[in-house]
Short mmCIF file of C-alpha atoms in Angstrom, two decimals:
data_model
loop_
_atom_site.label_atom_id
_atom_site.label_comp_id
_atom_site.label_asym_id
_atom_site.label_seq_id
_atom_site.Cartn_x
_atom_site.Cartn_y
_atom_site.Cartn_z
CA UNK A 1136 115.27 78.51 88.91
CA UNK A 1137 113.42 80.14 85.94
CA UNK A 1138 111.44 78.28 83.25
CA UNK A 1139 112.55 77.52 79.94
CA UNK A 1140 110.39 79.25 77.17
CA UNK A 1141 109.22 76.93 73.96
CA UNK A 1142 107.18 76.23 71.55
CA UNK A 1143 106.34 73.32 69.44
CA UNK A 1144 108.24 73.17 65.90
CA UNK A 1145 107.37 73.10 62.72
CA UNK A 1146 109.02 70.11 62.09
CA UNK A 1147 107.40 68.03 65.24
CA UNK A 1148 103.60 68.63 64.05
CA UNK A 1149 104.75 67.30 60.58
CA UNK A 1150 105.87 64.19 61.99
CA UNK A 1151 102.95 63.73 63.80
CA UNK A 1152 100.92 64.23 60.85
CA UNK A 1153 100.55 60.39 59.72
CA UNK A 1154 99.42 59.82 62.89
CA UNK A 1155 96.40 62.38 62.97
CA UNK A 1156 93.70 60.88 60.93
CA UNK A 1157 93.86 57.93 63.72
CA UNK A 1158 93.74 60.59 66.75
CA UNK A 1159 90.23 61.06 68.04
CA UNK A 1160 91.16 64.67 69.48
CA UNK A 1161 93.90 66.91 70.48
CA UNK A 1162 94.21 69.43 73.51
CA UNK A 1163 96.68 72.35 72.47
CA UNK A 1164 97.48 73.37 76.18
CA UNK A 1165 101.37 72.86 78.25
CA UNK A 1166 102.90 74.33 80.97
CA UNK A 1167 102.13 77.71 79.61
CA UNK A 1168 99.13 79.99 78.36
CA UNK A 1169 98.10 78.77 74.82
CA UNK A 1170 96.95 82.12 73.77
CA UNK A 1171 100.42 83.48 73.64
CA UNK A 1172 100.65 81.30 70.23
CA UNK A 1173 100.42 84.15 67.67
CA UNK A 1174 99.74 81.59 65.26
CA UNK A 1175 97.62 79.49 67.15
CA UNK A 1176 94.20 79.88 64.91
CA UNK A 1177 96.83 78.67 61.98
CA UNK A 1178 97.60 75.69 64.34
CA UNK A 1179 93.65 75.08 64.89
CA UNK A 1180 92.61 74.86 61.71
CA UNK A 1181 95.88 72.74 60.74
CA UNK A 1182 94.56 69.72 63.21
CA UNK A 1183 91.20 70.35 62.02
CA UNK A 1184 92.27 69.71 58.47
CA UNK A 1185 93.27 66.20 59.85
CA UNK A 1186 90.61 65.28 61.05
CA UNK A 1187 91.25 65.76 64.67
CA UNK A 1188 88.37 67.66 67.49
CA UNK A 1189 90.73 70.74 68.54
CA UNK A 1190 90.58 72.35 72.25
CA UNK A 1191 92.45 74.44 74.69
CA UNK A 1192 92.43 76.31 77.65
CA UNK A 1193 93.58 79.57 79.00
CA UNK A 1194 93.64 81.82 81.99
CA UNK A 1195 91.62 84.26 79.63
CA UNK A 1196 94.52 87.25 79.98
CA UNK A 1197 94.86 87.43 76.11
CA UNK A 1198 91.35 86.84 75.35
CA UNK A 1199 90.67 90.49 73.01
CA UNK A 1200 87.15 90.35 71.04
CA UNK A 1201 89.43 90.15 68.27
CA UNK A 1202 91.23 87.10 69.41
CA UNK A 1203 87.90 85.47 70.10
CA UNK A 1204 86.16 86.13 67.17
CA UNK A 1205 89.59 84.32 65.16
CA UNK A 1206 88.28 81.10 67.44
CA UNK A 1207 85.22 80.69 66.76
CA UNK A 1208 86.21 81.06 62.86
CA UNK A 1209 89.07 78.99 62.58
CA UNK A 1210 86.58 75.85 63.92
CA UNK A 1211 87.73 75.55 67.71
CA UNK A 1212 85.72 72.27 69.19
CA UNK A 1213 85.88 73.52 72.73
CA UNK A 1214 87.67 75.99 75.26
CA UNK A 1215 87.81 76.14 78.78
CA UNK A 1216 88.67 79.14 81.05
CA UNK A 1217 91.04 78.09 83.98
CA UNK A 1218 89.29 79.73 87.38
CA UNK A 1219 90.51 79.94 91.19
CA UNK A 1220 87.36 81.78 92.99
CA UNK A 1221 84.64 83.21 92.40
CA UNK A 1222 85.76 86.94 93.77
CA UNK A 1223 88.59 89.27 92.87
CA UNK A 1224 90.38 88.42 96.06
CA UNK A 1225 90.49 84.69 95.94
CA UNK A 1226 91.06 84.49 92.34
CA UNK A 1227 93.77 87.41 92.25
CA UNK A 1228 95.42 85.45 95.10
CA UNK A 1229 96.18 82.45 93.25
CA UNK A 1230 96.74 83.99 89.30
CA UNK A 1231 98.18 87.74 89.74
CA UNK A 1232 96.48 90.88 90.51
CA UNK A 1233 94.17 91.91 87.92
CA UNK A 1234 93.41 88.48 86.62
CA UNK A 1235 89.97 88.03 88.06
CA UNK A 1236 88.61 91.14 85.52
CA UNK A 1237 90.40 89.57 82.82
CA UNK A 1238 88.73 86.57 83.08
CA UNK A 1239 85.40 87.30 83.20
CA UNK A 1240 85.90 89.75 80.40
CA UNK A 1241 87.49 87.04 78.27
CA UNK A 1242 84.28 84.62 79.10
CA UNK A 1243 81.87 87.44 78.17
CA UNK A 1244 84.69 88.02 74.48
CA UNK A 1245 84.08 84.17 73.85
CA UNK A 1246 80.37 84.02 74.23
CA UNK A 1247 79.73 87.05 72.83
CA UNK A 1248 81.54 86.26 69.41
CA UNK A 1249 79.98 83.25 69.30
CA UNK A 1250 76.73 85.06 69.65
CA UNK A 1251 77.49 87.19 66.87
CA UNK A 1252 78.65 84.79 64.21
CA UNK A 1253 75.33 82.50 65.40
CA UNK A 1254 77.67 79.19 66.17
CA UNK A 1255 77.52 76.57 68.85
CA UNK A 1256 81.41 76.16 68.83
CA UNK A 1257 83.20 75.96 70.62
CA UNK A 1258 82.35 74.55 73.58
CA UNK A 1259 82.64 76.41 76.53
CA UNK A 1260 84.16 74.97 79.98
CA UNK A 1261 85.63 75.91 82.96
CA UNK A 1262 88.01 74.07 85.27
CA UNK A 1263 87.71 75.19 88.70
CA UNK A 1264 90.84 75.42 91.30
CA UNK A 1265 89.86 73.71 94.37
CA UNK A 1266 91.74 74.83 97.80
CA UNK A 1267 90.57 75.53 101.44
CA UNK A 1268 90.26 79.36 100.12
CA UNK A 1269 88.17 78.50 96.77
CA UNK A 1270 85.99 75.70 97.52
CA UNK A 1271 83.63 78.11 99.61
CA UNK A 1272 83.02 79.88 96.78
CA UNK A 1273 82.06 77.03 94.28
CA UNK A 1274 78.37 77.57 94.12
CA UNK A 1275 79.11 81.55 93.72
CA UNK A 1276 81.36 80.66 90.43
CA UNK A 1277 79.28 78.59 89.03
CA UNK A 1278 76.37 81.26 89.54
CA UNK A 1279 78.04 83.55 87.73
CA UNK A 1280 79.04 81.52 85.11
CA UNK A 1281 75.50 80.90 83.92
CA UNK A 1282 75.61 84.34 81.67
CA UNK A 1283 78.89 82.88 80.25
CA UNK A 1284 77.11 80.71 78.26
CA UNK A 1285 79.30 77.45 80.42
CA UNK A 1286 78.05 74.02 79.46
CA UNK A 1287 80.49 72.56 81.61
CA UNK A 1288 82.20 73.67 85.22
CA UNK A 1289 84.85 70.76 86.36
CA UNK A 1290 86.42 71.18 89.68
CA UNK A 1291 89.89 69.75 89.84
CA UNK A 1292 92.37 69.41 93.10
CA UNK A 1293 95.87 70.74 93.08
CA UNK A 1294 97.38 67.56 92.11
CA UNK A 1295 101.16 67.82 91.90
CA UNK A 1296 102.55 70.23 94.84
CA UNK A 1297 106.12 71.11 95.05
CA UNK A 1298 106.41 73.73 97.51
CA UNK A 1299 105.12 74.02 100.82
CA UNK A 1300 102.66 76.86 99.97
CA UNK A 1301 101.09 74.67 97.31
CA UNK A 1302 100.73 71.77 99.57
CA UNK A 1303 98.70 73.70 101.71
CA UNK A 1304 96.42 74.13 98.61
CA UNK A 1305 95.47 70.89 98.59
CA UNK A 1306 91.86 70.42 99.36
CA UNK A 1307 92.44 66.57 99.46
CA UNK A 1308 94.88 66.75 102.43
CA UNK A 1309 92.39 68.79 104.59
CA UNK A 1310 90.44 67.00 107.11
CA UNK A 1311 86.76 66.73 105.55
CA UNK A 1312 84.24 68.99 106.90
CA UNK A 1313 80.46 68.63 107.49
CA UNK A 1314 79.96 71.64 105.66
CA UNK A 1315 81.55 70.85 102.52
CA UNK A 1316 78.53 68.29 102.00
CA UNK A 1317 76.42 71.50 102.00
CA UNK A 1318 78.66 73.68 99.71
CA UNK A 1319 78.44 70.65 97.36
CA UNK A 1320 74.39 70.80 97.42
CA UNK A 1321 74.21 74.70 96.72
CA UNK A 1322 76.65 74.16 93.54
CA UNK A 1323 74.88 71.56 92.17
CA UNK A 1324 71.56 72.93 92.51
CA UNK A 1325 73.28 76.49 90.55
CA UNK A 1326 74.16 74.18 88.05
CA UNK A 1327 71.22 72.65 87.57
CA UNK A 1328 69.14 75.95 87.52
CA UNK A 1329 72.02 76.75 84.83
CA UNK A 1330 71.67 73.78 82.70
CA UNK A 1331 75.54 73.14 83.24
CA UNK A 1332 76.86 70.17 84.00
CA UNK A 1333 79.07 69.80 86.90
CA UNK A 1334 81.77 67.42 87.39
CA UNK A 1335 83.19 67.30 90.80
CA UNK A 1336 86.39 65.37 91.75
CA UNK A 1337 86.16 62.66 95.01
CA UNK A 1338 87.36 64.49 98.43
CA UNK A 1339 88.28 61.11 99.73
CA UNK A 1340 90.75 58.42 98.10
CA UNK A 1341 88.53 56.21 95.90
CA UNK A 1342 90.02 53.18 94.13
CA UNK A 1343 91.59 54.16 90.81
CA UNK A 1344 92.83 51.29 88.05
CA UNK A 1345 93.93 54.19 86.05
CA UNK A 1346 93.73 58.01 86.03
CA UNK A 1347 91.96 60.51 84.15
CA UNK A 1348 94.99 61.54 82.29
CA UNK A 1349 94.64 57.70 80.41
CA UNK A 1350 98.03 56.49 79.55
CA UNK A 1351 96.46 53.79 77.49
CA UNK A 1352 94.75 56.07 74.85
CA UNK A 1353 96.58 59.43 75.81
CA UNK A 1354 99.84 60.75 75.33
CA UNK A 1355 101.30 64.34 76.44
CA UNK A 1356 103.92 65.88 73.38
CA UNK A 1357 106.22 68.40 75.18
CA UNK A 1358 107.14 71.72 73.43
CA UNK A 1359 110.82 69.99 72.60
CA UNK A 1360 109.10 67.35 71.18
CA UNK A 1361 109.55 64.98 73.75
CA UNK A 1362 106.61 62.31 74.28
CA UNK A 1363 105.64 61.06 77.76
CA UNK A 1364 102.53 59.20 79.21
CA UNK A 1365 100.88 62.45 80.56
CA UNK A 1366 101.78 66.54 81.08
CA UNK A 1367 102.86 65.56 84.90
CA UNK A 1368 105.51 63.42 83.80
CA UNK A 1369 107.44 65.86 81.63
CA UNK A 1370 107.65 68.99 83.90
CA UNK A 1371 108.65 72.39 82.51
CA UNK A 1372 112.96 72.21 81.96
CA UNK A 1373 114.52 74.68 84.05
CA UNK A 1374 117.56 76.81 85.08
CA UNK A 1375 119.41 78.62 87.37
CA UNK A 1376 118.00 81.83 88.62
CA UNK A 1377 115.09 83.54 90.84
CA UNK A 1378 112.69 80.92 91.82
CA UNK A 1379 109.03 82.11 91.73
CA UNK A 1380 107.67 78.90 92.72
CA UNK A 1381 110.23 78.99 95.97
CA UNK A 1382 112.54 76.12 96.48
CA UNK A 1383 111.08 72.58 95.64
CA UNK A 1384 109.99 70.40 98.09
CA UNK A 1385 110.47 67.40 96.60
CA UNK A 1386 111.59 66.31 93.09
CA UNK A 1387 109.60 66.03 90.26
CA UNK A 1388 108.88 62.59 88.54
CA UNK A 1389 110.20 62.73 84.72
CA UNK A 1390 109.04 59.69 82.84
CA UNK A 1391 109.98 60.24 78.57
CA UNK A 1392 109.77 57.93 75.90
CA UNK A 1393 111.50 59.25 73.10
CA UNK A 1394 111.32 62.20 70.78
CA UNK A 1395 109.82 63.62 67.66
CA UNK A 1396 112.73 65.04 66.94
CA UNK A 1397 114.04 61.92 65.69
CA UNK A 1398 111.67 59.20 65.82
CA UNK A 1399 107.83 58.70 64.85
CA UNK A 1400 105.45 58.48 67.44
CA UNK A 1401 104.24 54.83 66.40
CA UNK A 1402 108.18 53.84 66.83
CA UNK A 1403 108.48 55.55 70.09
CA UNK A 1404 104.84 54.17 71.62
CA UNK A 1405 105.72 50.66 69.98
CA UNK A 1406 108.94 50.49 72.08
CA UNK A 1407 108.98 47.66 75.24
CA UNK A 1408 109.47 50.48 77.91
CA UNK A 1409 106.53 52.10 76.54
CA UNK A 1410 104.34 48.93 76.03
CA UNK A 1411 105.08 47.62 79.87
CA UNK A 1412 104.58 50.98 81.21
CA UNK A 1413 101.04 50.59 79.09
CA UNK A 1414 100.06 46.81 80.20
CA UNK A 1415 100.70 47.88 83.79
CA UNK A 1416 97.79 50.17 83.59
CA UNK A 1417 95.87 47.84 81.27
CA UNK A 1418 95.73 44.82 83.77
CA UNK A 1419 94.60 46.72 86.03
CA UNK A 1420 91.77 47.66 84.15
CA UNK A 1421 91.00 44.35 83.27
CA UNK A 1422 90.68 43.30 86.64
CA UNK A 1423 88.48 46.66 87.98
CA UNK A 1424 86.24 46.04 85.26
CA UNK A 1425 85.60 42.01 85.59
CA UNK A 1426 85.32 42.58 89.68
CA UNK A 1427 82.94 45.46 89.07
CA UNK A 1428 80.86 43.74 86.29
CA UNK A 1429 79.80 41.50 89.08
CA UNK A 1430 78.02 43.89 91.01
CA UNK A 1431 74.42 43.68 90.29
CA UNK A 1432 71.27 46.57 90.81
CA UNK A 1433 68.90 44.07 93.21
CA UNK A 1434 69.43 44.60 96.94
CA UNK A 1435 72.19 42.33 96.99
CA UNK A 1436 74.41 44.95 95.13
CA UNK A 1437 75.38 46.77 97.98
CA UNK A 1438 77.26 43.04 99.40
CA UNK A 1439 78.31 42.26 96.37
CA UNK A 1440 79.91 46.21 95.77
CA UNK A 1441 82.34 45.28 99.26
CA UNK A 1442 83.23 41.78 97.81
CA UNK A 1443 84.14 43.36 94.93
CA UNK A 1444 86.29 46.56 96.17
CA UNK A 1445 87.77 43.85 98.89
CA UNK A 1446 89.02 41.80 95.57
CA UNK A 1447 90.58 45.19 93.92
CA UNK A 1448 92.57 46.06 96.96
CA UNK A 1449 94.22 43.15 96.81
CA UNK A 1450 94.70 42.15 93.25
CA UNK A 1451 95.99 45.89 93.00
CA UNK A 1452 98.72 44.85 95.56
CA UNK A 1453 100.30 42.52 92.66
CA UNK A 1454 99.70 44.88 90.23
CA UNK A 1455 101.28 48.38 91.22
CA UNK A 1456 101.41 51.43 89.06
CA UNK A 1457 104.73 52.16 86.96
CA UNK A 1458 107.54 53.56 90.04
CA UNK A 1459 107.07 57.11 88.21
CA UNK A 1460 103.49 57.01 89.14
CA UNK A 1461 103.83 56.06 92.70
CA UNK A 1462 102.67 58.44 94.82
CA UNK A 1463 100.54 60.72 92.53
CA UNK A 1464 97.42 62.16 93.85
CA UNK A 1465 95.50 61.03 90.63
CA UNK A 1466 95.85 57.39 91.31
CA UNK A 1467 94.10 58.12 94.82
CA UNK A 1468 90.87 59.44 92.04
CA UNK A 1469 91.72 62.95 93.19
#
């Protein structure tokens, strides 16, 4: 199968302009690279006009000093570069040969124009690709990234496999090691000689009430216009042809609500589906927090930390995530 190639309309962003002065911030980013947008300053500064903080990230392929310079103009919040390893091999492995040099060229364009036009925006992040082949070389990314001018360096897990080669990506199904503990204490101590902060996801299952992706404040707005709780539950259409991925392993979960092209989004998030698939989420919250709440900082908190986890686990078995989410990595913490 190939992918389908789109953009978002014209006429999609207009209907979600009544909606924008009431949005807190909006993430430009899909299934593809961002920075293929020729008009994508014109899109910044659009959201910005509304009111909204802008960001994106990219693979940093497109990243010209020209193209950076436009960024830090047009009022971009925040960026982040999208890494697998710290060397040419790793990273090439994972995001095509020649990708590694881009990168770091595109994270020297960024901070360099930002330098030159003396502004603190935007933000600069990276989101780090962790497998069995990058995870070694954490602390050595992060290392590097200090002359990048990175404020932030986020590890995330490769969450949503559909081949067999990507499973075998996935740090979270590999037996933990002793030494990871130790790979863990070098990265944090480069970030903190770095002043970056580092955000690392759990390596073990932790109880979740609801993922980062937020259905209850978030929404993900396809390129057709098509709205769904978050970007895992509207994959990428497809069709026949070559399949770079390789043939799928399993299907992938499609959960939509509606569409801008003919409805608002306060008429499609107002509808019942939408609202039950919400309140799921939201009672569990309710009950992680209240449990939680009752775990105090004296020496009894570390008794009173079991009670409460023991209560989650099983309030949680009365209260299961929508079907479509069943299954998903991210409501394991990962």
């Amino acid at each position: 199968m190939v992918l389908d190639t789109q953009d978002l309309s014209a006429s999609v962003l207009t209907r979600l302009q009544p909606v924008l002065p009431y949005t807190a911030s909006v993430h430009l980013q899909g299934w593809g690279e961002v920075m293929m947008l020729d008009d994508l300053p014109d899109q910044i500064r659009w959201f910005k006009e509304q009111g909204c903080r802008v960001s994106i990230t990219t693979n940093g392929s497109l990243m010209s000093p020209a193209r950076a310079e436009s960024l830090v103009t047009c009022g971009l919040d925040a960026l982040t570069f999208s890494m697998a390893g710290a060397s040419e091999k790793v990273h090439d492995r994972y995001r095509g040969q020649g990708s590694h040099l881009k990168l770091w060229q595109a994270m020297q364009n960024l901070f360099s124009a930002r330098k030159k036009m003396s502004s603190r925006t935007p933000a600069l992040a990276v989101s780090y690709l962790l497998t069995p082949d990058t995870f070694p070389e954490l602390p050595r990314a992060i290392h590097k990234s200090r002359s990048c001018g990175i404020t932030l360096f986020a590890g995330v897990h490769m969450t949503h496999p559909v081949t067999e080669n990507q499973q075998s990506m996935c740090l979270w199904q590999v037996a933990h090691k002793k030494y990871w503990q130790k790979i863990i204490r070098r990265a944090h101590w480069q970030a903190f000689l770095g002043r970056i902060k580092l955000q690392l996801p759990p390596l073990q299952p932790v109880l979740t009430a609801v993922c980062d992706k937020n259905p209850l404040t978030c929404c993900f707005i396809a390129a057709d216009g098509t709205v769904a709780p978050c970007v895992f539950l509207a994959p990428p259409k497809t069709h026949p042809g070559s399949d770079p991925l390789n043939s799928t392993t399993q299907p992938l979960p499609v959960q939509l609500f509606g569409s801008l092209n003919t409805e608002s989004l306060p008429s499609i998030s107002g509808k019942n589906e939408y609202r039950q698939f919400r309140q799921a989420f939201l009672q569990r919250k309710i009950v992680y927090d209240r449990e939680m709440a009752k775990v105090g900082v004296d020496l009894n908190g570390i008794d009173q930390l079991e009670q409460a986890k023991s209560n989650i686990q099983r309030a949680f078995e009365d209260l299961p995530v929508p079907v479509c989410c069943t299954g998903c990595s991210k409501m394991e913490g990962y």
